[in-house]
């Protein structure tokens, strides 16, 4: 196991412990309930190779995205998430469905309140240093996002970007975890994944043929 892989595992364990202690956003329904399904399908591209598309179904709602090429996938239906790990263990990207926190929506604008998610982030990672706050989009929906660093229990500084996107199925979190040295390369991978994110409209998930040519 590589050094970064070991650090990522330790960091994931610490994140779970922090969530248990701080009451952060929880999965959108009880773990293991049958209304959530997450599947992946393999697609071949002539002359290029293959890629994987993930499709999540939550009752009558659906969303889908394409996993970056060269990433290993870990599907976790019980926790409503898919974790994609770069083949050399240099980064991981987690896509996770949760509930929208209480009082997170601005009644005047209908948008998510950045301060609610800033507080959520700092509850999860008390030692985090927020570098930048921004707004990102996926599937035609916009939400608050944060670039931040934090030190794990081994003293290693981890580079993160997390975005919170509202959908009819609930709140979708996109979380990039890597090292500071690899930030630029893997932020591009996260952006590419978010560009392929699609939401069902009127119960129909439209996956344009163009996606099969990426």
Coordinates of N, CA and C in Angstrom, one line a residue:
X1 N 0.8 -1.2 0.0 CA 0.0 0.0 0.0 C 0.9 1.2 0.0
X2 N 0.6 2.2 -0.9 CA 1.4 3.4 -1.0 C 1.2 4.3 0.2
X3 N 2.1 5.3 0.4 CA 2.0 6.2 1.5 C 0.7 7.0 1.4
X4 N 0.4 7.5 0.2 CA -0.8 8.3 0.1 C -2.1 7.5 0.3
X5 N -2.1 6.3 -0.2 CA -3.2 5.4 0.0 C -3.5 5.2 1.4
X6 N -2.4 4.9 2.2 CA -2.5 4.7 3.6 C -3.1 6.0 4.3
X7 N -2.6 7.2 3.9 CA -3.1 8.4 4.4 C -4.5 8.7 4.1
X8 N -4.9 8.3 2.8 CA -6.3 8.5 2.4 C -7.2 7.6 3.3
X9 N -6.8 6.4 3.5 CA -7.6 5.5 4.4 C -7.8 6.0 5.8
X10 N -6.6 6.5 6.4 CA -6.7 7.1 7.7 C -7.6 8.3 7.7
X11 N -7.5 9.1 6.7 CA -8.3 10.3 6.6 C -9.8 10.0 6.5
X12 N -10.1 9.0 5.7 CA -11.5 8.5 5.6 C -12.1 8.1 6.9
X13 N -11.2 7.3 7.6 CA -11.7 6.9 9.0 C -11.9 8.0 9.9
X14 N -11.0 9.0 9.8 CA -11.2 10.2 10.7 C -12.4 11.0 10.3
X15 N -12.7 11.1 9.0 CA -13.9 11.8 8.5 C -15.2 11.1 9.1
X16 N -15.2 9.8 9.0 CA -16.4 9.1 9.6 C -16.5 9.3 11.1
X17 N -15.4 9.4 11.8 CA -15.5 9.6 13.2 C -16.0 11.0 13.5
X18 N -15.5 12.0 12.7 CA -16.0 13.4 12.9 C -17.5 13.5 12.6
X19 N -17.9 12.9 11.6 CA -19.4 12.9 11.2 C -20.2 12.4 12.4
X20 N -19.7 11.3 13.0 CA -20.5 10.7 14.1 C -20.5 11.6 15.3
X21 N -19.4 12.4 15.5 CA -19.3 13.2 16.6 C -20.1 14.6 16.4
X22 N -20.1 15.0 15.2 CA -20.6 16.4 15.0 C -22.0 16.5 14.4
X23 N -22.6 15.3 14.0 CA -23.9 15.4 13.4 C -24.0 16.1 12.1
X24 N -23.0 15.8 11.2 CA -23.0 16.4 9.9 C -24.1 15.9 9.0
X25 N -24.2 16.3 7.8 CA -25.3 15.9 6.9 C -25.3 14.4 6.8
X26 N -26.5 13.8 6.9 CA -26.6 12.3 6.9 C -27.2 11.9 5.6
X27 N -27.0 10.5 5.3 CA -27.6 10.0 4.1 C -29.1 10.4 4.0
X28 N -29.7 10.5 2.8 CA -31.0 11.0 2.6 C -32.1 10.1 3.1
X29 N -31.8 8.9 3.5 CA -32.8 8.0 4.1 C -32.0 7.0 4.9
X30 N -32.7 6.1 5.6 CA -32.1 5.1 6.4 C -31.2 4.2 5.5
X31 N -30.0 3.9 6.0 CA -29.0 3.1 5.2 C -29.7 1.8 4.9
X32 N -29.5 1.3 3.6 CA -30.0 0.0 3.2 C -31.4 0.0 2.7
X33 N -32.1 1.2 2.7 CA -33.5 1.2 2.3 C -33.5 0.9 0.8
X34 N -34.5 0.2 0.3 CA -34.5 -0.2 -1.1 C -34.8 0.9 -2.2
X35 N -35.1 2.2 -1.7 CA -35.4 3.2 -2.7 C -34.2 3.8 -3.3
X36 N -33.0 3.4 -2.9 CA -31.8 3.9 -3.5 C -31.0 2.8 -4.2
X37 N -30.7 3.0 -5.5 CA -29.8 2.1 -6.2 C -28.7 2.8 -6.9
X38 N -27.5 2.3 -6.9 CA -26.4 2.9 -7.6 C -25.7 1.8 -8.4
X39 N -25.7 2.0 -9.7 CA -25.2 1.0 -10.6 C -24.1 1.7 -11.6
X40 N -23.2 0.8 -12.1 CA -22.2 1.3 -13.0 C -22.3 0.5 -14.3
X41 N -22.1 1.1 -15.4 CA -22.1 0.4 -16.7 C -20.9 0.8 -17.5
X42 N -20.3 -0.2 -18.2 CA -19.1 0.0 -19.0 C -19.5 0.3 -20.4
X43 N -18.8 1.3 -21.0 CA -19.0 1.7 -22.4 C -17.7 1.7 -23.1
X44 N -17.7 1.2 -24.4 CA -16.5 1.1 -25.2 C -16.5 2.3 -26.2
X45 N -15.3 2.9 -26.3 CA -15.0 3.9 -27.3 C -14.0 3.4 -28.3
X46 N -14.4 3.3 -29.5 CA -13.5 2.8 -30.5 C -12.2 3.6 -30.6
X47 N -11.1 3.0 -30.5 CA -9.8 3.6 -30.6 C -9.3 4.3 -29.4
X48 N -10.2 4.4 -28.4 CA -9.8 5.1 -27.1 C -9.8 4.1 -25.9
X49 N -10.8 3.2 -25.9 CA -10.9 2.3 -24.7 C -12.3 2.4 -24.1
X50 N -12.4 2.3 -22.9 CA -13.7 2.3 -22.2 C -13.8 3.3 -21.1
X51 N -15.0 3.5 -20.7 CA -15.2 4.4 -19.5 C -16.4 3.8 -18.8
X52 N -16.7 4.3 -17.5 CA -17.8 3.8 -16.8 C -18.7 5.0 -16.4
X53 N -20.0 4.7 -16.6 CA -21.0 5.7 -16.1 C -21.7 5.1 -14.9
X54 N -21.9 6.0 -13.9 CA -22.7 5.6 -12.7 C -24.1 6.2 -12.8
X55 N -25.1 5.4 -12.5 CA -26.5 5.9 -12.5 C -27.1 5.6 -11.1
X56 N -27.6 6.7 -10.5 CA -28.3 6.5 -9.2 C -29.8 6.7 -9.3
X57 N -30.5 5.9 -8.7 CA -32.0 6.0 -8.7 C -32.5 6.1 -7.3
X58 N -33.2 7.2 -7.0 CA -33.8 7.4 -5.7 C -35.3 7.6 -5.8
X59 N -36.0 6.6 -5.6 CA -37.5 6.7 -5.9 C -37.7 6.9 -7.4
X60 N -38.3 8.0 -7.7 CA -38.6 8.4 -9.1 C -37.5 9.3 -9.7
X61 N -36.6 9.7 -8.8 CA -35.5 10.6 -9.2 C -34.3 9.8 -9.7
X62 N -33.5 10.4 -10.6 CA -32.3 9.7 -11.1 C -31.2 10.8 -11.4
X63 N -30.0 10.4 -11.2 CA -28.9 11.2 -11.7 C -27.7 10.3 -12.2
X64 N -26.9 10.8 -13.0 CA -25.8 10.0 -13.6 C -24.6 10.9 -13.8
X65 N -23.4 10.2 -13.9 CA -22.2 10.9 -14.1 C -21.2 9.9 -14.7
X66 N -20.1 10.4 -15.3 CA -19.1 9.5 -15.9 C -17.8 9.6 -14.9
X67 N -17.3 8.4 -14.6 CA -16.2 8.3 -13.7 C -14.9 8.6 -14.6
X68 N -14.0 9.4 -14.1 CA -12.8 9.7 -14.9 C -12.0 8.4 -15.2
X69 N -11.5 8.4 -16.4 CA -10.8 7.2 -16.9 C -9.6 7.0 -16.1
X70 N -9.3 5.7 -15.8 CA -8.2 5.3 -15.0 C -8.4 5.3 -13.5
X71 N -9.7 5.4 -13.1 CA -10.0 5.4 -11.6 C -10.7 4.1 -11.3
X72 N -10.4 3.6 -10.1 CA -11.1 2.4 -9.6 C -12.3 2.9 -8.8
X73 N -13.4 2.1 -8.9 CA -14.6 2.5 -8.3 C -15.0 1.7 -7.0
X74 N -15.5 2.3 -6.0 CA -16.0 1.6 -4.8 C -17.4 2.1 -4.6
X75 N -18.4 1.3 -5.0 CA -19.8 1.6 -4.8 C -20.2 1.2 -3.4
X76 N -20.9 2.2 -2.8 CA -21.3 2.0 -1.4 C -22.8 2.4 -1.3
X77 N -23.7 1.5 -1.7 CA -25.1 1.9 -1.7 C -25.6 2.2 -0.3
X78 N -25.2 1.5 0.7 CA -25.6 1.7 2.1 C -25.4 3.2 2.5
X79 N -24.3 3.8 2.1 CA -24.0 5.2 2.5 C -24.3 6.1 1.3
X80 N -24.9 5.6 0.3 CA -25.4 6.4 -0.9 C -24.2 7.2 -1.5
X81 N -23.1 6.4 -1.8 CA -22.0 7.1 -2.4 C -21.2 6.2 -3.3
X82 N -20.4 6.9 -4.2 CA -19.4 6.2 -5.0 C -18.1 6.9 -4.8
X83 N -17.1 6.1 -4.6 CA -15.8 6.7 -4.4 C -14.9 6.2 -5.5
X84 N -14.3 7.1 -6.3 CA -13.4 6.8 -7.4 C -12.0 7.1 -6.9
X85 N -11.1 6.1 -7.0 CA -9.7 6.3 -6.6 C -8.8 6.2 -7.8
X86 N -7.9 7.2 -7.9 CA -7.0 7.2 -9.0 C -6.0 6.1 -8.9
X87 N -5.6 5.5 -10.1 CA -4.9 4.2 -10.1 C -3.6 4.2 -9.3
X88 N -3.0 5.4 -9.2 CA -1.8 5.4 -8.4 C -2.0 5.9 -7.0
X89 N -3.3 6.0 -6.6 CA -3.6 6.4 -5.2 C -3.2 7.8 -4.9
X90 N -3.2 8.7 -5.9 CA -2.9 10.1 -5.7 C -4.1 10.9 -5.3
X91 N -5.3 10.4 -5.5 CA -6.4 11.2 -5.1 C -7.7 10.3 -5.1
X92 N -8.7 10.8 -4.5 CA -10.0 10.1 -4.5 C -11.1 11.2 -4.8
X93 N -12.1 10.8 -5.5 CA -13.3 11.7 -5.7 C -14.5 10.9 -5.2
X94 N -15.2 11.5 -4.2 CA -16.4 10.9 -3.7 C -17.7 11.7 -4.1
X95 N -18.7 10.9 -4.7 CA -20.0 11.5 -5.0 C -21.0 10.9 -4.0
X96 N -21.6 11.7 -3.2 CA -22.4 11.2 -2.1 C -23.7 12.0 -2.0
X97 N -24.8 11.2 -1.8 CA -26.2 11.8 -1.7 C -26.5 11.9 -0.2
X98 N -26.9 13.1 0.2 CA -27.3 13.4 1.6 C -28.6 14.2 1.6
X99 N -29.1 14.5 2.8 CA -30.2 15.4 3.0 C -29.7 16.9 3.0
X100 N -30.5 17.8 2.6 CA -30.2 19.2 2.7 C -30.3 19.6 4.1
X101 N -29.3 20.2 4.7 CA -29.3 20.6 6.2 C -30.5 21.5 6.4
X102 N -31.0 21.5 7.7 CA -32.0 22.4 8.1 C -31.6 23.9 7.9
X103 N -32.5 24.7 7.4 CA -32.3 26.1 7.2 C -31.1 26.4 6.2
X104 N -30.9 25.5 5.3 CA -29.8 25.7 4.3 C -30.2 26.5 3.1
X105 N -31.5 26.6 2.9 CA -32.0 27.3 1.7 C -32.5 28.7 2.0
X106 N -32.0 29.7 1.2 CA -32.4 31.1 1.4 C -33.8 31.2 0.8
X107 N -34.8 31.6 1.6 CA -36.2 31.6 1.2 C -36.4 32.7 0.1
X108 N -35.6 33.7 0.2 CA -35.8 34.8 -0.8 C -35.3 34.4 -2.2
X109 N -34.2 33.7 -2.3 CA -33.6 33.4 -3.6 C -33.8 31.9 -4.0
X110 N -34.0 31.0 -3.0 CA -34.1 29.6 -3.3 C -32.8 28.9 -3.4
X111 N -31.7 29.7 -3.2 CA -30.3 29.1 -3.3 C -29.8 28.6 -2.0
X112 N -28.8 27.8 -2.0 CA -28.2 27.3 -0.8 C -27.4 28.4 -0.1
X113 N -27.4 28.5 1.2 CA -26.7 29.5 2.0 C -25.2 29.0 2.2
X114 N -24.2 29.7 1.7 CA -22.8 29.3 1.8 C -22.4 29.1 3.3
X115 N -22.9 30.0 4.2 CA -22.5 30.0 5.6 C -22.9 28.7 6.3
X116 N -24.0 28.1 5.9 CA -24.5 26.8 6.5 C -23.5 25.7 6.1
X117 N -23.0 25.7 4.9 CA -22.1 24.7 4.5 C -20.6 24.9 4.9
X118 N -20.3 26.2 5.1 CA -19.0 26.5 5.7 C -19.0 26.0 7.1
X119 N -20.0 26.2 7.9 CA -20.1 25.7 9.2 C -20.1 24.1 9.3
X120 N -20.8 23.5 8.3 CA -20.8 22.1 8.2 C -19.4 21.5 8.0
X121 N -18.7 22.2 7.0 CA -17.3 21.8 6.7 C -16.4 21.9 7.9
X122 N -16.5 23.0 8.7 CA -15.6 23.2 9.8 C -16.0 22.2 11.0
X123 N -17.2 21.8 11.1 CA -17.6 20.8 12.1 C -17.0 19.4 11.7
X124 N -16.9 19.1 10.4 CA -16.3 17.9 10.0 C -14.8 17.9 10.1
X125 N -14.2 19.1 9.8 CA -12.8 19.2 9.9 C -12.4 20.4 10.7
X126 N -12.3 20.3 12.0 CA -12.1 21.4 12.9 C -10.7 22.1 12.6
X127 N -9.8 21.4 12.0 CA -8.5 22.0 11.8 C -8.4 22.5 10.3
X128 N -9.5 22.5 9.6 CA -9.4 23.0 8.2 C -9.1 24.4 8.0
X129 N -8.4 24.7 7.0 CA -8.1 26.1 6.6 C -8.7 26.3 5.2
X130 N -9.8 27.1 5.2 CA -10.5 27.4 3.9 C -9.6 28.4 3.1
X131 N -9.3 28.0 1.9 CA -8.5 28.8 1.0 C -9.3 29.6 0.1
X132 N -10.4 29.1 -0.4 CA -11.3 29.8 -1.3 C -12.7 29.3 -1.2
X133 N -13.7 30.3 -1.3 CA -15.1 29.9 -1.4 C -15.6 30.3 -2.8
X134 N -16.3 29.4 -3.4 CA -16.8 29.7 -4.8 C -18.1 29.0 -5.0
X135 N -18.6 29.2 -6.2 CA -19.9 28.6 -6.6 C -19.6 27.7 -7.8
X136 N -20.1 26.4 -7.7 CA -19.9 25.5 -8.8 C -21.2 25.0 -9.3
X137 N -21.3 24.5 -10.5 CA -22.5 24.0 -11.1 C -22.3 22.5 -11.5
X138 N -23.4 21.8 -11.5 CA -23.4 20.4 -12.0 C -24.9 20.1 -12.4
X139 N -25.1 19.6 -13.5 CA -26.5 19.2 -13.9 C -27.4 20.4 -14.0
X140 N -26.8 21.6 -14.3 CA -27.7 22.8 -14.4 C -28.0 23.4 -13.0
X141 N -27.5 22.9 -11.9 CA -27.8 23.4 -10.6 C -26.5 24.0 -10.0
X142 N -26.6 25.0 -9.2 CA -25.5 25.7 -8.6 C -25.5 25.5 -7.1
X143 N -24.3 25.5 -6.5 CA -24.2 25.4 -5.1 C -22.9 25.8 -4.6
X144 N -22.8 26.0 -3.3 CA -21.5 26.5 -2.7 C -20.4 25.4 -2.7
X145 N -19.2 25.9 -2.8 CA -18.0 25.0 -2.9 C -16.9 25.6 -2.1
X146 N -16.0 24.8 -1.7 CA -14.8 25.3 -0.9 C -13.6 24.5 -1.2
X147 N -12.5 25.3 -1.4 CA -11.1 24.7 -1.4 C -10.6 24.8 0.0
X148 N -10.1 23.8 0.5 CA -9.5 23.8 1.9 C -8.4 22.8 2.1
X149 N -7.6 23.0 3.1 CA -6.6 22.0 3.5 C -6.9 21.7 5.0
X150 N -6.4 20.5 5.4 CA -6.5 20.1 6.8 C -5.5 19.0 7.0
X151 N -5.0 18.9 8.2 CA -4.0 17.9 8.6 C -4.7 16.7 9.2
X152 N -4.3 15.5 8.7 CA -4.8 14.3 9.3 C -4.1 14.0 10.6
X153 N -4.4 12.8 11.2 CA -3.8 12.5 12.5 C -2.3 12.1 12.4
X154 N -1.8 12.0 11.1 CA -0.4 11.7 10.9 C 0.4 13.0 10.7
X155 N -0.3 14.1 10.6 CA 0.3 15.4 10.4 C 0.5 15.7 8.9
X156 N -0.1 14.9 8.0 CA 0.0 15.1 6.6 C -1.1 16.1 6.1
X157 N -0.7 17.1 5.4 CA -1.6 18.1 4.9 C -2.3 17.6 3.6
X158 N -3.7 17.6 3.7 CA -4.5 17.1 2.5 C -5.2 18.3 1.9
X159 N -5.2 18.2 0.5 CA -5.8 19.3 -0.3 C -7.2 18.8 -0.6
X160 N -8.2 19.6 -0.5 CA -9.6 19.2 -0.7 C -10.4 20.3 -1.5
X161 N -11.3 19.8 -2.3 CA -12.4 20.7 -2.8 C -13.7 19.9 -2.6
X162 N -14.7 20.6 -2.1 CA -16.0 20.0 -1.9 C -17.0 21.0 -2.4
X163 N -18.0 20.4 -3.1 CA -19.1 21.2 -3.7 C -20.4 20.5 -3.3
X164 N -21.4 21.4 -3.0 CA -22.7 20.9 -2.5 C -23.7 21.4 -3.6
X165 N -24.4 20.4 -4.2 CA -25.3 20.7 -5.3 C -26.7 20.2 -5.0
X166 N -27.7 21.1 -5.0 CA -29.1 20.6 -4.7 C -29.7 19.9 -5.9
X167 N -30.4 18.9 -5.7 CA -31.1 18.1 -6.7 C -32.5 17.7 -6.2
X168 N -33.4 17.3 -7.0 CA -34.7 16.8 -6.6 C -34.5 15.5 -5.7
X169 N -33.4 14.8 -5.8 CA -33.2 13.6 -5.0 C -32.6 13.9 -3.6
X170 N -32.1 15.1 -3.4 CA -31.4 15.5 -2.2 C -30.2 16.3 -2.5
X171 N -29.3 16.4 -1.6 CA -28.1 17.2 -1.7 C -26.9 16.2 -2.2
X172 N -26.3 16.6 -3.3 CA -25.2 15.7 -3.8 C -23.9 16.4 -3.5
X173 N -23.0 15.7 -2.8 CA -21.7 16.3 -2.5 C -20.6 15.7 -3.4
X174 N -19.8 16.5 -4.0 CA -18.6 16.1 -4.8 C -17.4 16.5 -4.0
X175 N -16.6 15.5 -3.6 CA -15.5 15.8 -2.7 C -14.2 15.2 -3.3
X176 N -13.3 16.1 -3.6 CA -11.9 15.7 -4.0 C -11.0 15.7 -2.9
X177 N -10.2 14.7 -2.8 CA -9.1 14.6 -1.7 C -7.8 14.2 -2.4
X178 N -6.8 15.0 -2.2 CA -5.5 14.7 -2.8 C -4.4 15.4 -2.0
X179 N -3.2 15.5 -2.6 CA -2.1 16.2 -1.9 C -2.0 17.6 -2.6
X180 N -1.4 18.6 -1.9 CA -1.2 19.9 -2.4 C -0.4 19.9 -3.7
X181 N 0.5 19.0 -3.8 CA 1.3 19.0 -5.0 C 0.5 18.5 -6.3
X182 N -0.6 17.8 -6.1 CA -1.3 17.2 -7.2 C -2.7 18.0 -7.4
X183 N -2.8 19.1 -6.7 CA -4.1 19.8 -6.7 C -4.6 20.1 -8.1
X184 N -3.8 20.8 -8.9 CA -4.2 21.2 -10.2 C -4.6 20.1 -11.1
X185 N -3.9 19.0 -11.1 CA -4.2 17.9 -12.0 C -5.5 17.3 -11.6
X186 N -5.8 17.1 -10.4 CA -7.0 16.3 -10.0 C -8.2 17.2 -9.8
X187 N -8.0 18.5 -9.6 CA -9.1 19.4 -9.7 C -9.7 19.4 -11.1
X188 N -8.9 19.2 -12.1 CA -9.4 19.1 -13.5 C -10.2 17.8 -13.6
X189 N -9.8 16.7 -12.9 CA -10.6 15.5 -13.0 C -11.9 15.6 -12.3
X190 N -12.0 16.3 -11.2 CA -13.3 16.6 -10.5 C -14.2 17.4 -11.4
X191 N -13.6 18.5 -12.0 CA -14.4 19.3 -12.9 C -15.0 18.5 -14.1
X192 N -14.2 17.6 -14.6 CA -14.6 16.8 -15.8 C -15.8 15.9 -15.3
X193 N -15.7 15.3 -14.1 CA -16.8 14.5 -13.6 C -18.1 15.3 -13.5
X194 N -17.9 16.5 -12.9 CA -19.1 17.4 -12.7 C -19.7 17.8 -14.0
X195 N -18.9 18.0 -15.0 CA -19.5 18.4 -16.3 C -20.3 17.3 -16.9
X196 N -20.1 16.1 -16.6 CA -20.9 15.0 -17.1 C -22.1 14.6 -16.3
X197 N -22.3 15.4 -15.2 CA -23.4 15.1 -14.2 C -24.8 15.5 -14.9
X198 N -25.7 14.5 -14.9 CA -27.0 14.8 -15.5 C -28.1 14.4 -14.5
X199 N -29.2 15.2 -14.5 CA -30.4 14.9 -13.6 C -31.6 14.6 -14.5
X200 N -32.4 13.7 -13.9 CA -33.6 13.4 -14.6 C -34.6 14.5 -14.6
X201 N -35.3 14.7 -15.8 CA -36.3 15.8 -15.9 C -37.6 15.1 -16.2
X202 N -38.6 15.4 -15.3 CA -39.9 14.7 -15.4 C -39.8 13.2 -15.4
X203 N -38.9 12.7 -14.6 CA -38.7 11.3 -14.4 C -37.9 10.6 -15.5
X204 N -37.4 11.4 -16.5 CA -36.6 10.8 -17.6 C -35.2 11.3 -17.5
X205 N -34.2 10.3 -17.5 CA -32.8 10.7 -17.5 C -32.3 10.8 -18.9
X206 N -32.0 11.9 -19.4 CA -31.5 12.2 -20.7 C -30.0 12.1 -20.8
X207 N -29.4 11.1 -21.4 CA -28.0 11.0 -21.5 C -27.6 11.2 -23.0
X208 N -27.2 12.4 -23.4 CA -27.0 12.7 -24.8 C -25.9 11.7 -25.4
X209 N -26.1 11.5 -26.7 CA -25.1 10.6 -27.4 C -23.7 11.1 -27.3
X210 N -23.6 12.5 -27.2 CA -22.3 13.1 -27.1 C -21.5 12.6 -25.9
X211 N -22.1 12.2 -24.8 CA -21.4 11.7 -23.7 C -20.7 10.4 -24.0
X212 N -21.2 9.6 -25.0 CA -20.6 8.4 -25.4 C -19.3 8.6 -26.2
X213 N -19.1 9.9 -26.5 CA -17.9 10.2 -27.4 C -16.8 11.0 -26.6
X214 N -17.0 11.1 -25.3 CA -16.0 11.8 -24.4 C -14.7 11.0 -24.4

